[in-house]
Structure formats: C-alpha cells, structure tokens
Amino acid sequence: MLPAFSRSVLELIVRTSTDLPPDVRAAMRHALAAETAGSRSAQALTIIAQNIDQAVEGEGAICQDTGMPTFEIKVPVGANQIWMKARIREAIADATRQGQLRPNSVDSITGANSGNNLGPGTPIIHFEQWEKDAIEIRLLLKGGGCENMNAQYSLPTELPHLGRADRTLEGVRLCILHAVWQAQGKGCSPGAVGVCVGGDRTSGYLHAKEQLFRTIDDVNPDPRLAEVEASIMRSVNRLGVGTMGFGGGVSLIACKVGAINRLPASFFVSVAYDCWAYRRLGVTLDAGTGEITRWLYRDPTVPIVPMIDQEGFVRTGREIRLSTPLSDESVRSLHVGDVVLLSGPVYTGRDAVHAHLMKNPPPVDLRGAALYHCGPVVKKEGDAWRVTAAGPTTSIREEPYQAEILQRYGVKAVIGKGGMGPRTLKGLQENGAVYLNAVGGAAQFYARCIESVDGVSLLDFGTPEAMWHLTVREFPAIVTMDAHGGSLHRDIEAVSAHELAALGASR
Ligand code: SF4
C-alpha cells in the first residue's frame, strides 16, 4: 500500500519547517527594502532574513515553535484515510525524533509533554474526497504566539478606537484593522491574516485558517472580497506597528478573506493571524505509490535565492556590550531604544519555570541573571546537549509572575518578545531591571549566538519548558522596557491607536 507515502509526508514536514515558501520570502524581501536602513524594524528584518537563509541551508527549524501541524488532504474516492492518518502520525513522531519539530504537544490539564507531538487533537488532519486520481496534502505550521493573536468578532460591535462595526463589508474591514492593531508585535509581525466572514464560531475560525493556504498574490475570485483584501493592504501599514512591534512601515504582508453562510442571527468575523514565519507547503502524490509528483507553492527546479547577502548582526556602532551577571549600574544606564549585545550565562524559563518559581526557590542563583523566555529545540548528542533552534517566546504570558520573580530572586534582565504589561514595567523600575526584546522566530540566528549548553534544570517539565543553562555571545536585543518606566510597547500602541482611529474615520 503506497510504499513511498510515509517518506513523502516526512519530506513535506521537514521542508515546511525549514524552507519558507517563495511568495512569503518575496513579501519579506519587500518588507526589508521598505524599512529605513538602520531603523529598529530594519535591524530586526535583517536578522529575520539571515534566519530564513540559515534555516534552509542547515535544514533547521525556521522557528523554535514548530507550530501546530495542520494537514488539509484531498484523496480519491475509496482511499484508506485510517491508514494514511496513522502514517502521518508516525511521520510527525519521526520528524520530532530527528529534531525537526520541537515536542510541542502537551496535556491540557497536567501540562505533561507527550514528547512526540502526538496526542488528542495533535496533529490536526482534515480529509476531503475529490474526483481525481491523486492525493494532495497541504501543511500549515502555525505557532502559539500568532495563534494567541487570533480574534473573533460578533457584529454589530463597538471596537476600541474605531467605533461601531456594522454587519457590512465596511464592518468586516474595521474588524481586520482592529485585529492587526491589537496583535502589535506579539504575533511576530509583519504578519498575515486569514479571515472568514460568517459561519459559526467553529467553522468561522476553520475557514479563516484555510485562507492562509492561499498564496499571497492570489486574487480573490469574489470581487467584493477582493476589494476588502486590497483595501486592507492599501491602508493597514499606516498603523506603524512594524516588525516585532518596534514601529515601522510594514505590519502586514497578506490579507486573505473568505465567506461562508451564517445563521441570520449571527455575523461572525474570524481572523487567523499568522506570523512572518508563515510556513505552508504542499505536495501532490501518486495515488498508487505515494511518491511526490509535484510540489505546491515551490518549484524545486528553481534555485533558492538567498534573502540577504550578509552574516551576523548589522552594527551601527551604537550597540552596548553587556556581560552577565549584570550589575545594577549597567542596567540602570540602559534606556528604551538601546541595542545591546549580551554575552555570558543566560537561563531559559517560560510558563512552567515561572509557575515553579512562584512556589519554589530557583535551581540556580539568579542574582544579576538574564532570564530568557525561550523554549529551545535541543538535541542530545552523546552526553552533551546541542541547541538547534532558540528564538524568544511571547513574554506577556509571564505577566502575572514576572515582577515577583524579579523582586524575589534579583533577575536583572528579562529577554523575550512582544513586550510585557504595566505590572512588569513597575517591577523593572522597582528592581532596577530591563526587558530586552529579541527578534521572534529567529531561532537559527539565536542558536548560533549560543556558545555552549552548560546544564539543565527542571528537565521533567519537558525540553521546551526546562531551565537551560546557556552561555551566549553577542546576543543582540533591543531595550524596549527600561528601569526608568519607559516602554516602547506602550508608546507604539498609543501612536498606532491614533493611526487606527484615523483609518476608521477615513471610511
Ligand atoms: S515566529 Fe513568533 S509567532 Fe511565529 S511561530 Fe515563531 S515565535 Fe511563534
């Protein structure tokens, strides 16, 4: 039965995780060209561009959050879907074993990691029959940071800064603008949105996610929806959110809108927000052998054009070199907008570590330490560990804990992405600490800043959630919250809210 099927699916998974499709590359190249050289967004995009190149060269994960695998499959009538589902699950487990996917599936109640990306609801596999003698498999890998930025609106509704959104296409447009604005940098902008008008709450989100399988240059066959897409792309970048919410001219690279019927009483607008690491590919398989006969979204005969002709962080000469453990004085001398190059020991900690530290003493002395919100992809090689992907995770999840951890244990720098809220900002002020925003998704770039893995604590939480003891060298990040009450996130949100209101008023 389909002897090549498993191999083909594994190839699709690895390729999707490591090689961004050409249309997304083109959009990111355009974003890089559009930002002013030397600006925060341009520096971040330079890191992203290198990361994209490094991922495909080394066959490493583009982002350490290898995402929720979502398969959309079309099969000939009579194909054995039970058998295919079992092979796809095996291929997911194989890719995880090989370190191409981070173990990303956890029990929703206990938080225990299954270790192989399998579990109830993971991966997501949808089958559909068609009248062709071929199998088509499309795969989307969408991470948690951007998934958390999805939004669903029930119209009519009042939107902050925009006013009333009616049950009209104009109301739909306002909802999309609001969703992009509220995501700020938390979903690793510049992002892409798939939108569904109608359906119920469940089918709306599903159809919105399906829009992300369309190519960026695809023109909607429905002229009314094509106009919504075009209108959003004409105006949305005036918001000024920019890459990672650093401020800048490109906040969104794609907007794709679909519509399905609804009940007369409901009018939902569902927005699926994807990050710049917009990973989707597909294959057509021979229905008799399972061999790949054609790639979708990419042409393997066309050589991959590198995103950027340079290596390493582009220095402006204004960077500040810092070494851990950090002194009170060095941290208090930093201000919002400073670019730092951090060297020395760094400890990772995300959700499980933060919850643990609220009830237990830290496994290492954290005085003067840098705590990195990161769930790396780590491989065991003999007795040693090697980090193969290590970008920052979304920090706002740690908002309920961070200030107390700073105060209790003397942490001096928190590294993450997307920024944190007022409670942490107050904690930074009271404890003389800073928040350093690294570039979300730049997992290959940051893995190359790690000189050594010196140890690990709390490994029973699973590899992404454990506390890894790393030594980094010249790890670049931007001070976006400082010890003096400054917050770039608060400032960009306020300025972009103003722009949002102006866009709403220009209807
Ligand atoms: S690029 Fe950012 S939002 Fe996207 S998967 Fe990676 S960490 Fe998550």
mmCIF file of N, CA and C in Angstrom, residues 250-304:
data_model
loop_
_atom_site.group_PDB
_atom_site.id
_atom_site.type_symbol
_atom_site.label_atom_id
_atom_site.label_comp_id
_atom_site.label_asym_id
_atom_site.label_seq_id
_atom_site.Cartn_x
_atom_site.Cartn_y
_atom_site.Cartn_z
ATOM 1 N N VAL A 250 5.928 48.371 7.745
ATOM 2 C CA VAL A 250 5.283 47.133 7.299
ATOM 3 C C VAL A 250 4.818 46.335 8.523
ATOM 4 N N SER A 251 3.493 46.231 8.645
ATOM 5 C CA SER A 251 2.915 45.483 9.764
ATOM 6 C C SER A 251 2.243 44.199 9.293
ATOM 7 N N LEU A 252 1.843 44.160 8.006
ATOM 8 C CA LEU A 252 1.108 43.000 7.481
ATOM 9 C C LEU A 252 1.599 42.707 6.068
ATOM 10 N N ILE A 253 1.799 41.428 5.765
ATOM 11 C CA ILE A 253 2.241 41.079 4.409
ATOM 12 C C ILE A 253 1.119 40.463 3.566
ATOM 13 N N ALA A 254 0.046 40.044 4.189
ATOM 14 C CA ALA A 254 -1.037 39.442 3.392
ATOM 15 C C ALA A 254 -2.359 39.489 4.140
ATOM 16 N N CYS A 255 -3.427 39.642 3.372
ATOM 17 C CA CYS A 255 -4.788 39.581 3.929
ATOM 18 C C CYS A 255 -5.639 38.774 2.956
ATOM 19 N N LYS A 256 -6.167 37.661 3.402
ATOM 20 C CA LYS A 256 -6.965 36.782 2.545
ATOM 21 C C LYS A 256 -8.320 36.541 3.225
ATOM 22 N N VAL A 257 -9.376 36.841 2.508
ATOM 23 C CA VAL A 257 -10.717 36.820 3.106
ATOM 24 C C VAL A 257 -11.614 35.823 2.381
ATOM 25 N N GLY A 258 -12.287 34.981 3.142
ATOM 26 C CA GLY A 258 -13.291 34.071 2.589
ATOM 27 C C GLY A 258 -14.634 34.334 3.254
ATOM 28 N N ALA A 259 -15.686 33.792 2.669
ATOM 29 C CA ALA A 259 -17.015 33.964 3.273
ATOM 30 C C ALA A 259 -17.787 32.646 3.173
ATOM 31 N N ILE A 260 -18.457 32.291 4.249
ATOM 32 C CA ILE A 260 -19.339 31.125 4.221
ATOM 33 C C ILE A 260 -20.677 31.540 4.838
ATOM 34 N N ASN A 261 -21.725 30.773 4.530
ATOM 35 C CA ASN A 261 -23.041 31.164 5.019
ATOM 36 C C ASN A 261 -23.113 31.134 6.540
ATOM 37 N N ARG A 262 -24.055 31.909 7.074
ATOM 38 C CA ARG A 262 -24.234 32.048 8.513
ATOM 39 C C ARG A 262 -25.712 31.905 8.846
ATOM 40 N N LEU A 263 -26.014 31.807 10.126
ATOM 41 C CA LEU A 263 -27.399 31.892 10.554
ATOM 42 C C LEU A 263 -27.808 33.364 10.529
ATOM 43 N N PRO A 264 -29.079 33.646 10.263
ATOM 44 C CA PRO A 264 -29.482 35.062 10.198
ATOM 45 C C PRO A 264 -29.153 35.818 11.477
ATOM 46 N N ALA A 265 -29.170 35.134 12.623
ATOM 47 C CA ALA A 265 -28.955 35.840 13.896
ATOM 48 C C ALA A 265 -27.477 36.122 14.167
ATOM 49 N N SER A 266 -26.552 35.455 13.459
ATOM 50 C CA SER A 266 -25.118 35.599 13.765
ATOM 51 C C SER A 266 -24.402 36.275 12.616
ATOM 52 N N PHE A 267 -23.366 37.019 12.964
ATOM 53 C CA PHE A 267 -22.485 37.581 11.934
ATOM 54 C C PHE A 267 -21.087 37.642 12.540
ATOM 55 N N PHE A 268 -20.346 36.557 12.352
ATOM 56 C CA PHE A 268 -19.001 36.498 12.922
ATOM 57 C C PHE A 268 -17.958 36.904 11.884
ATOM 58 N N VAL A 269 -16.953 37.598 12.359
ATOM 59 C CA VAL A 269 -15.747 37.828 11.560
ATOM 60 C C VAL A 269 -14.614 37.166 12.339
ATOM 61 N N SER A 270 -14.013 36.144 11.748
ATOM 62 C CA SER A 270 -12.954 35.389 12.427
ATOM 63 C C SER A 270 -11.636 35.693 11.743
ATOM 64 N N VAL A 271 -10.623 36.003 12.547
ATOM 65 C CA VAL A 271 -9.323 36.380 11.992
ATOM 66 C C VAL A 271 -8.266 35.412 12.512
ATOM 67 N N ALA A 272 -7.622 34.698 11.589
ATOM 68 C CA ALA A 272 -6.495 33.822 11.938
ATOM 69 C C ALA A 272 -5.211 34.581 11.623
ATOM 70 N N TYR A 273 -4.478 34.920 12.666
ATOM 71 C CA TYR A 273 -3.261 35.742 12.499
ATOM 72 C C TYR A 273 -2.057 34.804 12.405
ATOM 73 N N ASP A 274 -1.316 34.919 11.336
ATOM 74 C CA ASP A 274 -0.068 34.134 11.218
ATOM 75 C C ASP A 274 1.106 35.100 11.260
ATOM 76 N N CYS A 275 2.246 34.583 11.691
ATOM 77 C CA CYS A 275 3.440 35.420 11.853
ATOM 78 C C CYS A 275 4.236 35.479 10.548
ATOM 79 N N TRP A 276 5.371 36.189 10.591
ATOM 80 C CA TRP A 276 6.216 36.234 9.395
ATOM 81 C C TRP A 276 6.716 34.830 9.035
ATOM 82 N N ALA A 277 6.832 33.954 10.047
ATOM 83 C CA ALA A 277 7.281 32.574 9.782
ATOM 84 C C ALA A 277 6.071 31.775 9.291
ATOM 85 N N TYR A 278 5.586 32.191 8.141
ATOM 86 C CA TYR A 278 4.318 31.740 7.555
ATOM 87 C C TYR A 278 4.632 30.463 6.756
ATOM 88 N N ARG A 279 4.628 29.351 7.493
ATOM 89 C CA ARG A 279 5.137 28.095 6.931
ATOM 90 C C ARG A 279 4.003 27.253 6.368
ATOM 91 N N ARG A 280 3.937 27.183 5.078
ATOM 92 C CA ARG A 280 2.956 26.294 4.450
ATOM 93 C C ARG A 280 3.512 25.809 3.122
ATOM 94 N N LEU A 281 3.393 24.531 2.928
ATOM 95 C CA LEU A 281 3.795 23.917 1.663
ATOM 96 C C LEU A 281 2.810 22.797 1.363
ATOM 97 N N GLY A 282 2.970 22.184 0.208
ATOM 98 C CA GLY A 282 2.082 21.089 -0.149
ATOM 99 C C GLY A 282 2.715 20.211 -1.203
ATOM 100 N N VAL A 283 2.133 19.036 -1.353
ATOM 101 C CA VAL A 283 2.612 18.106 -2.386
ATOM 102 C C VAL A 283 1.423 17.413 -3.031
ATOM 103 N N THR A 284 1.638 16.992 -4.277
ATOM 104 C CA THR A 284 0.708 16.068 -4.906
ATOM 105 C C THR A 284 1.417 14.723 -4.953
ATOM 106 N N LEU A 285 0.709 13.678 -4.544
ATOM 107 C CA LEU A 285 1.305 12.338 -4.520
ATOM 108 C C LEU A 285 0.644 11.436 -5.556
ATOM 109 N N ASP A 286 1.437 10.529 -6.097
ATOM 110 C CA ASP A 286 0.899 9.470 -6.946
ATOM 111 C C ASP A 286 -0.012 8.591 -6.081
ATOM 112 N N ALA A 287 -1.239 8.393 -6.528
ATOM 113 C CA ALA A 287 -2.209 7.666 -5.701
ATOM 114 C C ALA A 287 -1.894 6.175 -5.600
ATOM 115 N N GLY A 288 -0.983 5.682 -6.452
ATOM 116 C CA GLY A 288 -0.642 4.257 -6.395
ATOM 117 C C GLY A 288 0.601 3.992 -5.565
ATOM 118 N N THR A 289 1.547 4.960 -5.554
ATOM 119 C CA THR A 289 2.828 4.719 -4.872
ATOM 120 C C THR A 289 3.049 5.644 -3.671
ATOM 121 N N GLY A 290 2.423 6.792 -3.691
ATOM 122 C CA GLY A 290 2.680 7.777 -2.630
ATOM 123 C C GLY A 290 3.912 8.624 -2.919
ATOM 124 N N GLU A 291 4.528 8.470 -4.093
ATOM 125 C CA GLU A 291 5.681 9.313 -4.465
ATOM 126 C C GLU A 291 5.212 10.745 -4.717
ATOM 127 N N ILE A 292 6.086 11.698 -4.410
ATOM 128 C CA ILE A 292 5.769 13.103 -4.708
ATOM 129 C C ILE A 292 5.865 13.312 -6.218
ATOM 130 N N THR A 293 4.792 13.791 -6.825
ATOM 131 C CA THR A 293 4.835 14.097 -8.262
ATOM 132 C C THR A 293 4.966 15.591 -8.512
ATOM 133 N N ARG A 294 4.583 16.397 -7.499
ATOM 134 C CA ARG A 294 4.646 17.847 -7.692
ATOM 135 C C ARG A 294 4.637 18.542 -6.329
ATOM 136 N N TRP A 295 5.427 19.595 -6.224
ATOM 137 C CA TRP A 295 5.372 20.434 -5.019
ATOM 138 C C TRP A 295 4.412 21.590 -5.277
ATOM 139 N N LEU A 296 3.669 21.970 -4.256
ATOM 140 C CA LEU A 296 2.816 23.147 -4.328
ATOM 141 C C LEU A 296 3.538 24.302 -3.634
ATOM 142 N N TYR A 297 3.341 25.482 -4.109
ATOM 143 C CA TYR A 297 3.917 26.727 -3.570
ATOM 144 C C TYR A 297 5.394 26.920 -3.919
ATOM 145 N N ARG A 298 6.105 25.835 -4.293
ATOM 146 C CA ARG A 298 7.527 25.988 -4.616
ATOM 147 C C ARG A 298 7.855 25.125 -5.826
ATOM 148 N N ASP A 299 8.884 25.560 -6.575
ATOM 149 C CA ASP A 299 9.346 24.779 -7.704
ATOM 150 C C ASP A 299 10.769 24.318 -7.386
ATOM 151 N N PRO A 300 10.945 23.037 -7.085
ATOM 152 C CA PRO A 300 12.272 22.579 -6.642
ATOM 153 C C PRO A 300 13.364 22.731 -7.703
ATOM 154 N N THR A 301 12.957 22.962 -8.974
ATOM 155 C CA THR A 301 13.982 23.131 -10.019
ATOM 156 C C THR A 301 14.527 24.574 -10.037
ATOM 157 N N VAL A 302 13.831 25.469 -9.352
ATOM 158 C CA VAL A 302 14.298 26.864 -9.311
ATOM 159 C C VAL A 302 15.164 27.049 -8.068
ATOM 160 N N PRO A 303 16.427 27.455 -8.248
ATOM 161 C CA PRO A 303 17.296 27.596 -7.072
ATOM 162 C C PRO A 303 16.756 28.637 -6.101
ATOM 163 N N ILE A 304 16.984 28.403 -4.820
ATOM 164 C CA ILE A 304 16.515 29.341 -3.787
ATOM 165 C C ILE A 304 17.444 30.554 -3.772
#
